[in-house]
Short mmCIF file of C-alpha atoms in Angstrom, two decimals:
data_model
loop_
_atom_site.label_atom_id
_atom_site.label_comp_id
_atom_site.label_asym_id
_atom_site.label_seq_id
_atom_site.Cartn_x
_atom_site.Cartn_y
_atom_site.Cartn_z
CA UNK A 259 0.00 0.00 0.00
CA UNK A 260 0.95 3.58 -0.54
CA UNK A 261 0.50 6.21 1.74
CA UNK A 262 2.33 9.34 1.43
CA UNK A 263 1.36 10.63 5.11
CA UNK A 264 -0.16 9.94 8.67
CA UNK A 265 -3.27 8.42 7.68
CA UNK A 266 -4.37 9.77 11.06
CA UNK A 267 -4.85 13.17 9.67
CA UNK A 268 -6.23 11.74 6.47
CA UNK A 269 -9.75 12.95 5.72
CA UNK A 270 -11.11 10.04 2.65
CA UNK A 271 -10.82 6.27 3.56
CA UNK A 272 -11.79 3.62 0.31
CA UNK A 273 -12.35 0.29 1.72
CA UNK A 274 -11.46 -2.71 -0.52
CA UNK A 275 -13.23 -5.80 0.10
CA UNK A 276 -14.03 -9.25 -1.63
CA UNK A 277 -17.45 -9.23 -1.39
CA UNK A 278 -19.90 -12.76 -1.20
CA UNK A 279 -23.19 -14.24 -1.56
CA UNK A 280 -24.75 -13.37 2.32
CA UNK A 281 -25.42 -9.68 2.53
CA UNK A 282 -25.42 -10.24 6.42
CA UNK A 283 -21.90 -11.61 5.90
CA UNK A 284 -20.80 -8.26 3.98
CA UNK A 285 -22.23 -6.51 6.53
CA UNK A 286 -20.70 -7.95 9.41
CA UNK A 287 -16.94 -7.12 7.13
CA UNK A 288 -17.84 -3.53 6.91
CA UNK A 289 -18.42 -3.36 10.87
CA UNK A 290 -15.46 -4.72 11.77
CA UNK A 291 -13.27 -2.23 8.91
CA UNK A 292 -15.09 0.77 10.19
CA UNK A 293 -13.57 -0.20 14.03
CA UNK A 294 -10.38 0.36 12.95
CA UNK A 295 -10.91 3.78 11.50
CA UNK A 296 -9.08 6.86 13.07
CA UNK A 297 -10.32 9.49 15.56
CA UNK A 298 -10.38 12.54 13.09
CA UNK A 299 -13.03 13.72 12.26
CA UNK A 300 -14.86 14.49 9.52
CA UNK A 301 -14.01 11.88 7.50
CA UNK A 302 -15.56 10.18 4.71
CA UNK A 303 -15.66 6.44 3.91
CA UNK A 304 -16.01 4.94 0.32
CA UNK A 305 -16.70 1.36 -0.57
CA UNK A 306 -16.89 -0.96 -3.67
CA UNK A 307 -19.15 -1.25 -6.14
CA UNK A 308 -21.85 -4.59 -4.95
CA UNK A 309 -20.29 -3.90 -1.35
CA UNK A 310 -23.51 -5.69 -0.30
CA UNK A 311 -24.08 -8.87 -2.12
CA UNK A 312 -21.75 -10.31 -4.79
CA UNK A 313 -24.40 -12.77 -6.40
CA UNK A 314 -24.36 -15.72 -8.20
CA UNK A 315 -27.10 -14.35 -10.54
CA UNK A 316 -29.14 -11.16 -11.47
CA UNK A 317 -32.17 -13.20 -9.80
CA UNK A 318 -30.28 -13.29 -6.37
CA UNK A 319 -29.49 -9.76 -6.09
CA UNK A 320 -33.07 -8.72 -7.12
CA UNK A 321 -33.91 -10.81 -4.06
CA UNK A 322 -31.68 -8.67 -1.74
CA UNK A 323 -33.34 -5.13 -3.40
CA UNK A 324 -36.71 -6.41 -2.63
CA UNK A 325 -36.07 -6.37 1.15
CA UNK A 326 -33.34 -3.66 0.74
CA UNK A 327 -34.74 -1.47 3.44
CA UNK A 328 -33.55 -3.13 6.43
CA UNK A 329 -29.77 -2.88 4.99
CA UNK A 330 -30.42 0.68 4.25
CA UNK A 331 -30.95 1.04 7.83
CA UNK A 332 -28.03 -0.98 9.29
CA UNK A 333 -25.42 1.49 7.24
CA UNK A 334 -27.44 4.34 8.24
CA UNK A 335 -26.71 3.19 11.99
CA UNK A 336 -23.23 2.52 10.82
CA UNK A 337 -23.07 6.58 9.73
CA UNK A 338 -23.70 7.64 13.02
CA UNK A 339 -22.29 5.37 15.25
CA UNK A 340 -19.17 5.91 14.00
CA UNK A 341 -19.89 9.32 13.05
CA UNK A 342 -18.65 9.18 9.32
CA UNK A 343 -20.01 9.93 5.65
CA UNK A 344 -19.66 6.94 3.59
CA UNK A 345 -20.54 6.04 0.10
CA UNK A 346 -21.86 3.04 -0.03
CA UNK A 347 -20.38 1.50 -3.23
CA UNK A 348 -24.02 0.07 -4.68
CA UNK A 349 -26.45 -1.80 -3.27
CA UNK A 350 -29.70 -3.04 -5.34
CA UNK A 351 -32.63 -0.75 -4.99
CA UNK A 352 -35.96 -1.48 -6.88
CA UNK A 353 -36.89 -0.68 -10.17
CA UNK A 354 -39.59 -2.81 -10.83
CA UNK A 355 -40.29 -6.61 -10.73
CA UNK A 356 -37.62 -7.44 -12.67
CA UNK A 357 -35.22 -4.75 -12.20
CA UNK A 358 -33.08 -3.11 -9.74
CA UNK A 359 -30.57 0.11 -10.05
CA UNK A 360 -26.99 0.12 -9.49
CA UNK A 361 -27.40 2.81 -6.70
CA UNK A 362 -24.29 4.30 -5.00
CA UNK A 363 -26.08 6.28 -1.49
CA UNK A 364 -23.88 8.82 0.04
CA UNK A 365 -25.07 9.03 3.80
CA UNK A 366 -24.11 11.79 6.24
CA UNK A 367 -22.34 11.52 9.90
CA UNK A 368 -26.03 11.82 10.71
CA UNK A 369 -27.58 8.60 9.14
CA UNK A 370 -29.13 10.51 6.60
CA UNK A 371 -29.08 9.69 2.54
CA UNK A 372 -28.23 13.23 1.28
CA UNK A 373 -28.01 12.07 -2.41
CA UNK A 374 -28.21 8.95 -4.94
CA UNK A 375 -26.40 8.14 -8.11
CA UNK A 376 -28.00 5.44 -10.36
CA UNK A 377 -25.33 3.89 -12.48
CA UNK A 378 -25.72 5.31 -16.15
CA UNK A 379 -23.52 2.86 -18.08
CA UNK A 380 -23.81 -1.04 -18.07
CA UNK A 381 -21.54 -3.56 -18.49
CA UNK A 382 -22.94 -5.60 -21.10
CA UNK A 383 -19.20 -6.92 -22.39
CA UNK A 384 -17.20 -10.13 -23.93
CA UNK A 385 -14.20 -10.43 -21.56
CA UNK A 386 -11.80 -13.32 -22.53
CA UNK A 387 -12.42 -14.59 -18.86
CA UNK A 388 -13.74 -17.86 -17.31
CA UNK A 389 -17.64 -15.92 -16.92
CA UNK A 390 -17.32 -14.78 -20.96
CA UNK A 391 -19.61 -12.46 -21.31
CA UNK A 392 -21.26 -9.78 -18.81
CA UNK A 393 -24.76 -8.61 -19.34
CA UNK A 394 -25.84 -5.75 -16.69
CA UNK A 395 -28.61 -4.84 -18.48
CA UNK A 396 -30.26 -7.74 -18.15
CA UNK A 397 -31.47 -7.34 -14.62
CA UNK A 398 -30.03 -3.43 -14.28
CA UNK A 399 -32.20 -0.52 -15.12
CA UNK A 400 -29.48 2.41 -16.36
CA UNK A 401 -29.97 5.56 -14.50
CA UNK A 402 -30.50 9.37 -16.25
CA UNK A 403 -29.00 11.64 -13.29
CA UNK A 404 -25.76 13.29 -13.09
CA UNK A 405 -25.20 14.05 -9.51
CA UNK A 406 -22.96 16.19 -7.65
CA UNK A 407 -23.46 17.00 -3.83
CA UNK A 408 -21.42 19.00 -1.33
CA UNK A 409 -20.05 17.86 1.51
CA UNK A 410 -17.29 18.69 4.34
CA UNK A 411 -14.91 17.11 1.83
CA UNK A 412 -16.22 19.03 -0.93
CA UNK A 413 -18.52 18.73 -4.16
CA UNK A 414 -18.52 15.26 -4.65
CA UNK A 415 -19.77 13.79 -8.30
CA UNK A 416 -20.88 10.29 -7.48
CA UNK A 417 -19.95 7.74 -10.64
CA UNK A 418 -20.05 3.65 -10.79
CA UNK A 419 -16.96 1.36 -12.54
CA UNK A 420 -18.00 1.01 -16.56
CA UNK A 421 -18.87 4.72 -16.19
CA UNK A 422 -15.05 5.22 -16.15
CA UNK A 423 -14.84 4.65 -20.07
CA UNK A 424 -16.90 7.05 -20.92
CA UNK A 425 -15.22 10.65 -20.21
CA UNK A 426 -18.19 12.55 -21.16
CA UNK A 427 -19.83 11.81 -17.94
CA UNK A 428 -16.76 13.14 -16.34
CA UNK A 429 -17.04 16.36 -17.96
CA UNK A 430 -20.70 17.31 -16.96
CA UNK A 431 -19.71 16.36 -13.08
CA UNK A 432 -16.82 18.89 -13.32
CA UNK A 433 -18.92 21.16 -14.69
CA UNK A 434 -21.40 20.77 -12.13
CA UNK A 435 -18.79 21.82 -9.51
CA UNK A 436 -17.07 18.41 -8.49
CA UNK A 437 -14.13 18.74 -6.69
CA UNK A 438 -13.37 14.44 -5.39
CA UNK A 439 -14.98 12.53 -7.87
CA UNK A 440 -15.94 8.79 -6.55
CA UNK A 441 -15.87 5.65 -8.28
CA UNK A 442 -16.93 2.48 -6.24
CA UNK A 443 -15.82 -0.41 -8.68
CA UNK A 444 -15.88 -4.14 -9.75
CA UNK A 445 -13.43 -4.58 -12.45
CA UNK A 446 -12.37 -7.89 -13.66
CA UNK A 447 -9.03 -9.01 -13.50
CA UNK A 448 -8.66 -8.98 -17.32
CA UNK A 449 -9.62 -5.83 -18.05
CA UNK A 450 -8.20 -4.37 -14.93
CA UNK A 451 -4.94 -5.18 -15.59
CA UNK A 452 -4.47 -3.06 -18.66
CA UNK A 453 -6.78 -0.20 -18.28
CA UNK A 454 -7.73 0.41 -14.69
CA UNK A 455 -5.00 2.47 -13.73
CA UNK A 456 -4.65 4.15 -16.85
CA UNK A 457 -8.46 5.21 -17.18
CA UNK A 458 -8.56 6.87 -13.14
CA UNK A 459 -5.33 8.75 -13.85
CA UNK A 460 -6.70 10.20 -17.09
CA UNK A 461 -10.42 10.78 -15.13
CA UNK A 462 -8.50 12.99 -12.66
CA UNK A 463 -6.16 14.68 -15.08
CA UNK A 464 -8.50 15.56 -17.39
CA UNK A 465 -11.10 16.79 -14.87
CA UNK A 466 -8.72 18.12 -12.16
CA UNK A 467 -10.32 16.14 -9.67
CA UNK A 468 -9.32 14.07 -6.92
CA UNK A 469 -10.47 10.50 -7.51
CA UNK A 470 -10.75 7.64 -5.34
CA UNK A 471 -11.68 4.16 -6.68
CA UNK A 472 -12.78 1.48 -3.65
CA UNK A 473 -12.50 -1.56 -5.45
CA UNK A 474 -13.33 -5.54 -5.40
CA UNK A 475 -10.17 -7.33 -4.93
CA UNK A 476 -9.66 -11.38 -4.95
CA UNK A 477 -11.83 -14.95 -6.50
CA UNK A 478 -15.24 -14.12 -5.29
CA UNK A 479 -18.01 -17.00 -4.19
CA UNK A 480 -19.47 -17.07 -7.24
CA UNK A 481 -16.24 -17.71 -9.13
CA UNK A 482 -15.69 -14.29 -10.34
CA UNK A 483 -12.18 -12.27 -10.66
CA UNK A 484 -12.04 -8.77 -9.56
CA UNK A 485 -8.54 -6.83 -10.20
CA UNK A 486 -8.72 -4.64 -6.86
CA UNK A 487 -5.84 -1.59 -7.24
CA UNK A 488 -7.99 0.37 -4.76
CA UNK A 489 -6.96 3.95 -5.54
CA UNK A 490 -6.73 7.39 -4.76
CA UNK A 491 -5.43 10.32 -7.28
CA UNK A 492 -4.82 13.70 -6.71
CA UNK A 493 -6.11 16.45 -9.34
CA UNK A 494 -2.75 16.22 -10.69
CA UNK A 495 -2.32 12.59 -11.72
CA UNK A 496 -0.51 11.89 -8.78
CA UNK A 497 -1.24 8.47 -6.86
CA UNK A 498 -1.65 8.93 -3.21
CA UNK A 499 -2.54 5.76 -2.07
CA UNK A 500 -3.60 2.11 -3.56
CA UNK A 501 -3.93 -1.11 -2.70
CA UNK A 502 -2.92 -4.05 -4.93
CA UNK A 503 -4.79 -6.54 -3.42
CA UNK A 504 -5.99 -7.87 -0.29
CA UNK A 505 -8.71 -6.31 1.50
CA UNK A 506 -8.76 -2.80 3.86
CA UNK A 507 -8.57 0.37 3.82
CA UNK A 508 -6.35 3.00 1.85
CA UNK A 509 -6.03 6.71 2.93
CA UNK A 510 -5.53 9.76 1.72
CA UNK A 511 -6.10 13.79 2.19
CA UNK A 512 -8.23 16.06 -0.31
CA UNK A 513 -6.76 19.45 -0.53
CA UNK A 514 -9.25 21.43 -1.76
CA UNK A 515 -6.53 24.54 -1.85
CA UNK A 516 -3.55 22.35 -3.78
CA UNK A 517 -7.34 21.79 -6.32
CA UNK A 518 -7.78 25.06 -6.46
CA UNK A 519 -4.02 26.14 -7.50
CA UNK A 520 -3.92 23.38 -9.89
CA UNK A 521 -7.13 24.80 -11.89
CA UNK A 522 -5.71 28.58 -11.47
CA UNK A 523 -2.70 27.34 -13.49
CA UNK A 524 -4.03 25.38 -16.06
CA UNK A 525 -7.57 26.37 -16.43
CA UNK A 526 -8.56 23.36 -18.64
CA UNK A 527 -12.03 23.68 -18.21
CA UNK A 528 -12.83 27.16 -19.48
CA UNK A 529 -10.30 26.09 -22.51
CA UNK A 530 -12.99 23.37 -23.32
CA UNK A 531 -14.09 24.20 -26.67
CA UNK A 532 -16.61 20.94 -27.02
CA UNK A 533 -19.89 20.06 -25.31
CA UNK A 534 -21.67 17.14 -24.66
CA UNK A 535 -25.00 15.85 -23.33
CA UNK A 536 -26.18 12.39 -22.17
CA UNK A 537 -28.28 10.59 -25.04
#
């Protein structure tokens, strides 16, 4: 792991985990990581993508977001007891019978969800792995919302894994204000290994963000591959922390000042000559 200071006066924590089946399970993993968190305070917590339930099928995990309340309220509890923000990577909320959203919750050091992010791009891939072929849509309903919320950590534009390929998105949460963009992830080991690294760093370059990626790391129960390389990135390109693999925590401190020089001196943004909008 790298850590380039105290991680005691570190104010964002990304929590890599390997994720299975039972959500109580999953649960019970994020309880024990939160009890080793440091005293300072604010601080906000990020964690993977399917931090709740790593499924065997679409048709488990729309199981879980039919009785998705009572987890709702066990990280809610979480928030306060331990007196954090945390993104909660995604957990399965309803859509209708058949489908469920992708949908990353930031909560408050007061229990409360202060804003949701449904995840706009799916993975529907071919990936020369032992699963093949990876069809989100099937049981995911993509989201419509770019979202962007303050925070003691400031504006933070809320974004899922696949979303990382597609820099457009990036663009309209900068331009909504983001300052730490987040990116709770799954990526497979194939793909992972050639373009994970190289897609954050460009996200935060190109954006002049910090980013921090909580990722899956490790052979899941239901046989799947994740690369981990939990990340954080500074709005310069810089890594601050990451984790290979394994599970825990990595560290690291937004300076919102250090953002703000970085933008004075190379003013990218009002540069941009090109606009986009979400089809």
């Amino acid at each position: 792991m790298t850590n380039l200071a105290n991680p005691n006066n570190h104010n964002i924590f990304a929590l890599q985990m390997c994720s299975g089946l039972n959500a109580d399970d999953n649960i019970a993993e994020l309880k024990k990581a939160l009890s080793t968190l440091p005293a300072k305070r604010p601080l906000l917590v990020c964690l993977p993508e399917a931090f709740l339930v790593f499924s065997k099928s679409g048709h488990d995990t729309l199981l879980i977001a039919k009785h998705i309340e009572q987890y709702k309220r066990q990280i809610s509890q979480l928030c306060k007891q331990h007196n954090i923000w945390l993104n909660a990577g995604t957990i399965p909320e309803p859509y209708n019978d058949t489908k469920y959203y992708a949908a990353s919750h930031l909560y408050n050091n007061q229990g409360e969800c202060v804003a949701t992010y449904n995840k706009i791009h799916l993975f529907d891939v071919n990936v020369d792995d032992k699963m093949g072929s990876y069809r989100e849509s099937d049981f995911t309903q993509a989201g419509s919302d770019v979202v962007v919320v303050e925070s003691p950590f400031g504006k933070l534009g809320l974004t899922v894994c696949y979303d990382l390929r597609f820099s457009g998105l990036f663009t309209a949460i900068v331009r909504k204000g983001a300052e730490v963009i987040l990116v709770p992830s799954a990526f497979t080991m194939v793909t992972g290994q050639v373009h994970w690294q190289a897609l954050l760093a460009a996200r935060a370059i190109e954006t002049q963000c910090y980013v921090v990626a909580a990722a899956q790391y490790g052979t899941h129960e239901n046989g799947r591959q994740t690369y981990g390389h939990s990340i954080i990135i500074s709005p310069w390109g810089n890594t601050l922390s990451n984790l290979p693999s394994g599970t825990g925590f990595i560290s690291a401190n937004a300076d919102l000042e250090q953002l703000k020089k970085i933008r004075r001196d190379m003013p990218v943004q009002s540069h941009q000559r090109f606009r986009e909008h979400l089809l």
